[in-house]
PDB file of C-alpha atoms in Angstrom:
ATOM      1  CA  UNK G  20     111.216   8.009  59.782  1.00 42.00           C
ATOM      2  CA  UNK G  21     109.641  11.382  59.041  1.00 42.00           C
ATOM      3  CA  UNK G  22     110.097  12.878  55.638  1.00 45.00           C
ATOM      4  CA  UNK G  23     111.953  16.176  55.566  1.00 50.00           C
ATOM      5  CA  UNK G  24     109.650  19.034  54.658  1.00 60.00           C
ATOM      6  CA  UNK G  25     110.285  20.441  51.226  1.00 76.00           C
ATOM      7  CA  UNK G  26     110.372  24.231  51.277  1.00 90.00           C
ATOM      8  CA  UNK G  27     110.574  24.592  47.520  1.00 93.00           C
ATOM      9  CA  UNK G  28     109.327  22.520  44.599  1.00 95.00           C
ATOM     10  CA  UNK G  29     110.715  22.381  41.080  1.00 96.00           C
ATOM     11  CA  UNK G  30     108.991  21.513  37.843  1.00 96.00           C
ATOM     12  CA  UNK G  31     110.313  19.341  36.320  1.00 96.00           C
ATOM     13  CA  UNK G  32     111.346  17.661  39.556  1.00 93.00           C
ATOM     14  CA  UNK G  33     114.141  15.324  38.424  1.00 94.00           C
ATOM     15  CA  UNK G  34     115.402  15.763  34.828  1.00 96.00           C
ATOM     16  CA  UNK G  35     116.114  18.593  32.392  1.00 95.00           C
ATOM     17  CA  UNK G  36     115.932  17.505  28.738  1.00 92.00           C
ATOM     18  CA  UNK G  37     117.816  18.864  25.727  1.00 89.00           C
ATOM     19  CA  UNK G  38     118.375  17.480  22.212  1.00 81.00           C
ATOM     20  CA  UNK G  39     121.898  16.119  21.842  1.00 72.00           C
ATOM     21  CA  UNK G  40     122.750  16.772  18.208  1.00 71.00           C
ATOM     22  CA  UNK G  41     121.297  20.250  17.816  1.00 71.00           C
ATOM     23  CA  UNK G  42     123.756  22.944  16.795  1.00 75.00           C
ATOM     24  CA  UNK G  43     121.316  25.620  17.939  1.00 83.00           C
ATOM     25  CA  UNK G  44     120.943  27.120  21.349  1.00 89.00           C
ATOM     26  CA  UNK G  45     118.079  25.403  23.190  1.00 91.00           C
ATOM     27  CA  UNK G  46     115.972  26.800  25.973  1.00 94.00           C
ATOM     28  CA  UNK G  47     113.841  24.999  28.501  1.00 95.00           C
ATOM     29  CA  UNK G  48     111.865  26.199  31.498  1.00 97.00           C
ATOM     30  CA  UNK G  49     112.370  25.350  35.160  1.00 98.00           C
ATOM     31  CA  UNK G  50     109.654  26.475  37.555  1.00 98.00           C
ATOM     32  CA  UNK G  51     110.577  27.012  41.205  1.00 97.00           C
ATOM     33  CA  UNK G  52     107.792  27.383  43.788  1.00 97.00           C
ATOM     34  CA  UNK G  53     108.220  28.468  47.391  1.00 96.00           C
ATOM     35  CA  UNK G  54     106.107  26.177  49.589  1.00 94.00           C
ATOM     36  CA  UNK G  55     107.399  27.470  52.920  1.00 92.00           C
ATOM     37  CA  UNK G  56     105.832  30.090  55.143  1.00 91.00           C
ATOM     38  CA  UNK G  57     108.664  32.559  54.722  1.00 91.00           C
ATOM     39  CA  UNK G  58     110.644  34.107  51.899  1.00 95.00           C
ATOM     40  CA  UNK G  59     113.352  31.922  50.377  1.00 96.00           C
ATOM     41  CA  UNK G  60     116.504  33.086  48.604  1.00 97.00           C
ATOM     42  CA  UNK G  61     117.495  30.691  45.817  1.00 97.00           C
ATOM     43  CA  UNK G  62     120.482  29.991  43.578  1.00 97.00           C
ATOM     44  CA  UNK G  63     120.513  27.780  40.495  1.00 98.00           C
ATOM     45  CA  UNK G  64     123.904  26.373  39.531  1.00 97.00           C
ATOM     46  CA  UNK G  65     125.131  24.032  36.805  1.00 97.00           C
ATOM     47  CA  UNK G  66     128.092  21.717  36.364  1.00 94.00           C
ATOM     48  CA  UNK G  67     129.521  23.566  33.330  1.00 92.00           C
ATOM     49  CA  UNK G  68     129.105  27.281  32.741  1.00 93.00           C
ATOM     50  CA  UNK G  69     130.595  26.928  29.251  1.00 90.00           C
ATOM     51  CA  UNK G  70     127.684  24.658  28.197  1.00 90.00           C
ATOM     52  CA  UNK G  71     124.753  26.184  30.061  1.00 94.00           C
ATOM     53  CA  UNK G  72     123.264  29.557  30.945  1.00 96.00           C
ATOM     54  CA  UNK G  73     120.709  30.214  33.706  1.00 97.00           C
ATOM     55  CA  UNK G  74     118.393  33.257  33.694  1.00 97.00           C
ATOM     56  CA  UNK G  75     117.863  34.354  36.422  1.00 97.00           C
ATOM     57  CA  UNK G  76     120.303  32.300  38.486  1.00 97.00           C
ATOM     58  CA  UNK G  77     119.408  33.909  41.841  1.00 97.00           C
ATOM     59  CA  UNK G  78     116.414  35.552  43.452  1.00 97.00           C
ATOM     60  CA  UNK G  79     113.999  35.735  46.355  1.00 97.00           C
ATOM     61  CA  UNK G  80     110.651  33.957  46.356  1.00 96.00           C
ATOM     62  CA  UNK G  81     107.743  35.148  48.483  1.00 95.00           C
ATOM     63  CA  UNK G  82     105.494  32.622  50.202  1.00 91.00           C
ATOM     64  CA  UNK G  83     103.648  30.595  47.541  1.00 93.00           C
ATOM     65  CA  UNK G  84     105.360  32.462  44.685  1.00 97.00           C
ATOM     66  CA  UNK G  85     106.522  30.646  41.543  1.00 97.00           C
ATOM     67  CA  UNK G  86     109.304  31.918  39.322  1.00 97.00           C
ATOM     68  CA  UNK G  87     110.188  30.753  35.816  1.00 98.00           C
ATOM     69  CA  UNK G  88     113.903  30.209  35.213  1.00 98.00           C
ATOM     70  CA  UNK G  89     115.194  29.769  31.651  1.00 98.00           C
ATOM     71  CA  UNK G  90     117.863  27.074  31.279  1.00 97.00           C
ATOM     72  CA  UNK G  91     119.870  27.389  28.077  1.00 95.00           C
ATOM     73  CA  UNK G  92     122.013  24.697  26.472  1.00 92.00           C
ATOM     74  CA  UNK G  93     124.432  26.551  24.243  1.00 88.00           C
ATOM     75  CA  UNK G  94     124.588  23.795  21.574  1.00 77.00           C
ATOM     76  CA  UNK G  95     127.076  23.837  18.732  1.00 66.00           C
ATOM     77  CA  UNK G  96     129.364  21.525  20.698  1.00 64.00           C
ATOM     78  CA  UNK G  97     128.903  18.508  18.414  1.00 63.00           C
ATOM     79  CA  UNK G  98     128.268  15.557  20.685  1.00 66.00           C
ATOM     80  CA  UNK G  99     126.979  16.277  24.182  1.00 69.00           C
ATOM     81  CA  UNK G 100     129.486  15.989  27.019  1.00 69.00           C
ATOM     82  CA  UNK G 101     130.277  12.456  28.128  1.00 70.00           C
ATOM     83  CA  UNK G 102     130.395  13.282  31.826  1.00 79.00           C
ATOM     84  CA  UNK G 103     127.117  13.651  33.660  1.00 90.00           C
ATOM     85  CA  UNK G 104     125.683  17.162  33.831  1.00 93.00           C
ATOM     86  CA  UNK G 105     123.226  18.558  36.343  1.00 96.00           C
ATOM     87  CA  UNK G 106     121.582  21.669  37.687  1.00 97.00           C
ATOM     88  CA  UNK G 107     121.296  22.315  41.412  1.00 97.00           C
ATOM     89  CA  UNK G 108     118.662  24.515  43.045  1.00 97.00           C
ATOM     90  CA  UNK G 109     119.730  25.710  46.504  1.00 97.00           C
ATOM     91  CA  UNK G 110     117.695  27.768  48.945  1.00 96.00           C
ATOM     92  CA  UNK G 111     117.859  29.449  52.346  1.00 96.00           C
ATOM     93  CA  UNK G 112     115.399  31.535  54.395  1.00 94.00           C
ATOM     94  CA  UNK G 113     115.467  35.203  53.382  1.00 94.00           C
ATOM     95  CA  UNK G 114     114.879  37.809  56.119  1.00 91.00           C
ATOM     96  CA  UNK G 115     112.394  40.603  55.378  1.00 89.00           C
ATOM     97  CA  UNK G 116     113.745  43.505  53.304  1.00 91.00           C
ATOM     98  CA  UNK G 117     117.013  41.789  52.416  1.00 92.00           C
ATOM     99  CA  UNK G 118     118.517  41.306  48.986  1.00 94.00           C
ATOM    100  CA  UNK G 119     119.299  37.874  47.606  1.00 95.00           C
ATOM    101  CA  UNK G 120     123.035  38.615  47.793  1.00 94.00           C
ATOM    102  CA  UNK G 121     122.638  39.834  51.379  1.00 94.00           C
ATOM    103  CA  UNK G 122     120.757  36.701  52.431  1.00 95.00           C
ATOM    104  CA  UNK G 123     123.497  34.423  51.046  1.00 95.00           C
ATOM    105  CA  UNK G 124     126.276  36.636  52.466  1.00 93.00           C
ATOM    106  CA  UNK G 125     124.766  36.412  55.971  1.00 90.00           C
ATOM    107  CA  UNK G 126     124.038  32.664  55.759  1.00 91.00           C
ATOM    108  CA  UNK G 127     126.479  30.247  57.377  1.00 89.00           C
ATOM    109  CA  UNK G 128     126.618  26.525  56.794  1.00 90.00           C
ATOM    110  CA  UNK G 129     124.916  24.452  54.115  1.00 92.00           C
ATOM    111  CA  UNK G 130     121.759  25.623  52.320  1.00 94.00           C
ATOM    112  CA  UNK G 131     118.431  24.795  53.945  1.00 91.00           C
ATOM    113  CA  UNK G 132     117.577  22.598  50.987  1.00 92.00           C
ATOM    114  CA  UNK G 133     118.683  21.564  47.540  1.00 92.00           C
ATOM    115  CA  UNK G 134     117.231  19.880  44.473  1.00 92.00           C
ATOM    116  CA  UNK G 135     119.456  18.119  41.940  1.00 95.00           C
ATOM    117  CA  UNK G 136     118.178  17.897  38.369  1.00 97.00           C
ATOM    118  CA  UNK G 137     119.958  15.562  35.969  1.00 96.00           C
ATOM    119  CA  UNK G 138     120.549  16.755  32.405  1.00 94.00           C
ATOM    120  CA  UNK G 139     119.342  14.209  29.849  1.00 92.00           C
ATOM    121  CA  UNK G 140     120.228  14.500  26.164  1.00 87.00           C
ATOM    122  CA  UNK G 141     117.707  13.000  23.720  1.00 81.00           C
ATOM    123  CA  UNK G 142     119.178  11.679  20.501  1.00 67.00           C
TER     124      UNK G 142
END
């Protein structure tokens, strides 16, 4: 069985950590690196837009480029949500001179790749 080539890498690669009981907004960093030989359009999504903010949530990465995305837990919710939360990073090839929106608008079918990152709340 050959392993599927990863076109992008994320750091951290599996979990995003926030503090559960904090009433303050918390920010953490997600780094996305394009490891493919062509531009990649990306989207970062979350399970609950009322709990989380993503800046920027979309963009285009050049070959070997890394972007820093700020993930924000809005806090002030008392206890963290009981249901499992996650962020998803999706990507597709981006043709030369296209916008991120244009690349996604022209793309049919599932994304070329995706990374799921579990949200973990530390007590």
